[in-house]
Amino acid sequence: MTTSPETLNATSLITLANQKLQQHPDYFPGMEISAVRQQGTLLIFSGPWFADSHGMPTRQSTLAFNMFKSLSVELSSQYCLKE
Protein backbone atom coordinates (compact mmCIF):
# COMPACT_ATOMS: atom_id res chain seq x y z
CA MET A 1 0.00 0.00 0.00
CA THR A 2 1.37 3.40 -1.00
CA THR A 3 0.74 6.37 1.26
CA SER A 4 0.52 9.97 0.07
CA PRO A 5 3.31 12.33 1.07
CA GLU A 6 2.48 14.76 3.86
CA THR A 7 2.12 18.36 2.65
CA LEU A 8 4.28 20.93 4.47
CA ASN A 9 5.00 24.59 3.85
CA ALA A 10 8.50 25.74 2.84
CA THR A 11 9.44 26.96 6.32
CA SER A 12 8.57 23.59 7.90
CA LEU A 13 10.44 21.64 5.22
CA ILE A 14 13.53 23.84 5.56
CA THR A 15 13.48 23.46 9.34
CA LEU A 16 13.14 19.68 9.09
CA ALA A 17 15.89 19.42 6.47
CA ASN A 18 18.27 21.56 8.55
CA GLN A 19 17.66 19.40 11.62
CA LYS A 20 18.51 16.27 9.62
CA LEU A 21 21.49 18.01 8.03
CA GLN A 22 22.99 18.95 11.40
CA GLN A 23 22.71 15.35 12.62
CA HIS A 24 24.73 13.97 9.68
CA PRO A 25 28.42 13.11 10.23
CA ASP A 26 29.46 15.15 7.13
CA TYR A 27 27.82 18.32 8.47
CA PHE A 28 30.07 21.35 8.96
CA PRO A 29 29.24 24.83 10.34
CA GLY A 30 27.76 27.05 7.65
CA MET A 31 26.14 24.19 5.73
CA GLU A 32 22.43 24.90 5.67
CA ILE A 33 19.29 24.60 3.63
CA SER A 34 17.96 28.06 2.78
CA ALA A 35 15.38 27.22 0.10
CA VAL A 36 13.18 24.40 -1.16
CA ARG A 37 11.12 23.97 -4.31
CA GLN A 38 9.03 21.16 -5.74
CA GLN A 39 9.98 19.73 -9.13
CA GLY A 40 7.56 17.00 -10.05
CA THR A 41 7.64 14.56 -7.15
CA LEU A 42 11.06 15.75 -5.93
CA LEU A 43 11.85 18.32 -3.30
CA ILE A 44 14.90 20.33 -4.38
CA PHE A 45 16.89 21.81 -1.49
CA SER A 46 19.49 24.53 -1.90
CA GLY A 47 21.81 26.63 0.20
CA PRO A 48 25.28 28.23 0.22
CA TRP A 49 27.61 27.16 -2.58
CA PHE A 50 31.07 27.44 -0.88
CA ALA A 51 33.00 28.47 -3.99
CA ASP A 52 36.64 29.53 -3.86
CA SER A 53 37.88 33.02 -4.76
CA HIS A 54 37.74 32.09 -8.46
CA GLY A 55 34.15 30.87 -8.26
CA MET A 56 35.15 27.22 -8.49
CA PRO A 57 33.61 24.50 -6.31
CA THR A 58 35.49 23.41 -3.20
CA ARG A 59 35.43 20.21 -1.14
CA GLN A 60 32.74 21.91 0.97
CA SER A 61 30.69 22.53 -2.19
CA THR A 62 30.73 18.82 -2.95
CA LEU A 63 29.78 17.86 0.61
CA ALA A 64 26.91 20.37 0.64
CA PHE A 65 25.63 19.24 -2.78
CA ASN A 66 25.73 15.59 -1.75
CA MET A 67 23.85 16.35 1.46
CA PHE A 68 21.19 18.38 -0.38
CA LYS A 69 20.76 15.50 -2.84
CA SER A 70 20.54 12.94 -0.04
CA LEU A 71 17.87 14.98 1.74
CA SER A 72 15.96 15.33 -1.51
CA VAL A 73 15.87 11.57 -1.98
CA GLU A 74 14.97 10.88 1.65
CA LEU A 75 12.33 13.56 2.18
CA SER A 76 10.63 13.53 -1.25
CA SER A 77 9.05 10.17 -0.51
CA GLN A 78 7.59 11.50 2.75
CA TYR A 79 6.68 15.13 2.03
CA CYS A 80 5.56 17.53 -0.66
CA LEU A 81 5.65 21.32 -0.72
CA LYS A 82 2.48 23.22 0.04
CA GLU A 83 2.28 26.05 -2.50
Coordinates of C-alpha atoms in Angstrom, one line a residue:
M1 CA 0.0 0.0 0.0
T2 CA 1.4 3.4 -1.0
T3 CA 0.7 6.4 1.3
S4 CA 0.5 10.0 0.1
P5 CA 3.3 12.3 1.1
E6 CA 2.5 14.8 3.9
T7 CA 2.1 18.4 2.7
L8 CA 4.3 20.9 4.5
N9 CA 5.0 24.6 3.8
A10 CA 8.5 25.7 2.8
T11 CA 9.4 27.0 6.3
S12 CA 8.6 23.6 7.9
L13 CA 10.4 21.6 5.2
I14 CA 13.5 23.8 5.6
T15 CA 13.5 23.5 9.3
L16 CA 13.1 19.7 9.1
A17 CA 15.9 19.4 6.5
N18 CA 18.3 21.6 8.6
Q19 CA 17.7 19.4 11.6
K20 CA 18.5 16.3 9.6
L21 CA 21.5 18.0 8.0
Q22 CA 23.0 18.9 11.4
Q23 CA 22.7 15.3 12.6
H24 CA 24.7 14.0 9.7
P25 CA 28.4 13.1 10.2
D26 CA 29.5 15.2 7.1
Y27 CA 27.8 18.3 8.5
F28 CA 30.1 21.3 9.0
P29 CA 29.2 24.8 10.3
G30 CA 27.8 27.0 7.6
M31 CA 26.1 24.2 5.7
E32 CA 22.4 24.9 5.7
I33 CA 19.3 24.6 3.6
S34 CA 18.0 28.1 2.8
A35 CA 15.4 27.2 0.1
V36 CA 13.2 24.4 -1.2
R37 CA 11.1 24.0 -4.3
Q38 CA 9.0 21.2 -5.7
Q39 CA 10.0 19.7 -9.1
G40 CA 7.6 17.0 -10.0
T41 CA 7.6 14.6 -7.1
L42 CA 11.1 15.7 -5.9
L43 CA 11.9 18.3 -3.3
I44 CA 14.9 20.3 -4.4
F45 CA 16.9 21.8 -1.5
S46 CA 19.5 24.5 -1.9
G47 CA 21.8 26.6 0.2
P48 CA 25.3 28.2 0.2
W49 CA 27.6 27.2 -2.6
F50 CA 31.1 27.4 -0.9
A51 CA 33.0 28.5 -4.0
D52 CA 36.6 29.5 -3.9
S53 CA 37.9 33.0 -4.8
H54 CA 37.7 32.1 -8.5
G55 CA 34.1 30.9 -8.3
M56 CA 35.2 27.2 -8.5
P57 CA 33.6 24.5 -6.3
T58 CA 35.5 23.4 -3.2
R59 CA 35.4 20.2 -1.1
Q60 CA 32.7 21.9 1.0
S61 CA 30.7 22.5 -2.2
T62 CA 30.7 18.8 -3.0
L63 CA 29.8 17.9 0.6
A64 CA 26.9 20.4 0.6
F65 CA 25.6 19.2 -2.8
N66 CA 25.7 15.6 -1.8
M67 CA 23.9 16.3 1.5
F68 CA 21.2 18.4 -0.4
K69 CA 20.8 15.5 -2.8
S70 CA 20.5 12.9 0.0
L71 CA 17.9 15.0 1.7
S72 CA 16.0 15.3 -1.5
V73 CA 15.9 11.6 -2.0
E74 CA 15.0 10.9 1.6
L75 CA 12.3 13.6 2.2
S76 CA 10.6 13.5 -1.2
S77 CA 9.1 10.2 -0.5
Q78 CA 7.6 11.5 2.8
Y79 CA 6.7 15.1 2.0
C80 CA 5.6 17.5 -0.7
L81 CA 5.6 21.3 -0.7
K82 CA 2.5 23.2 0.0
E83 CA 2.3 26.0 -2.5

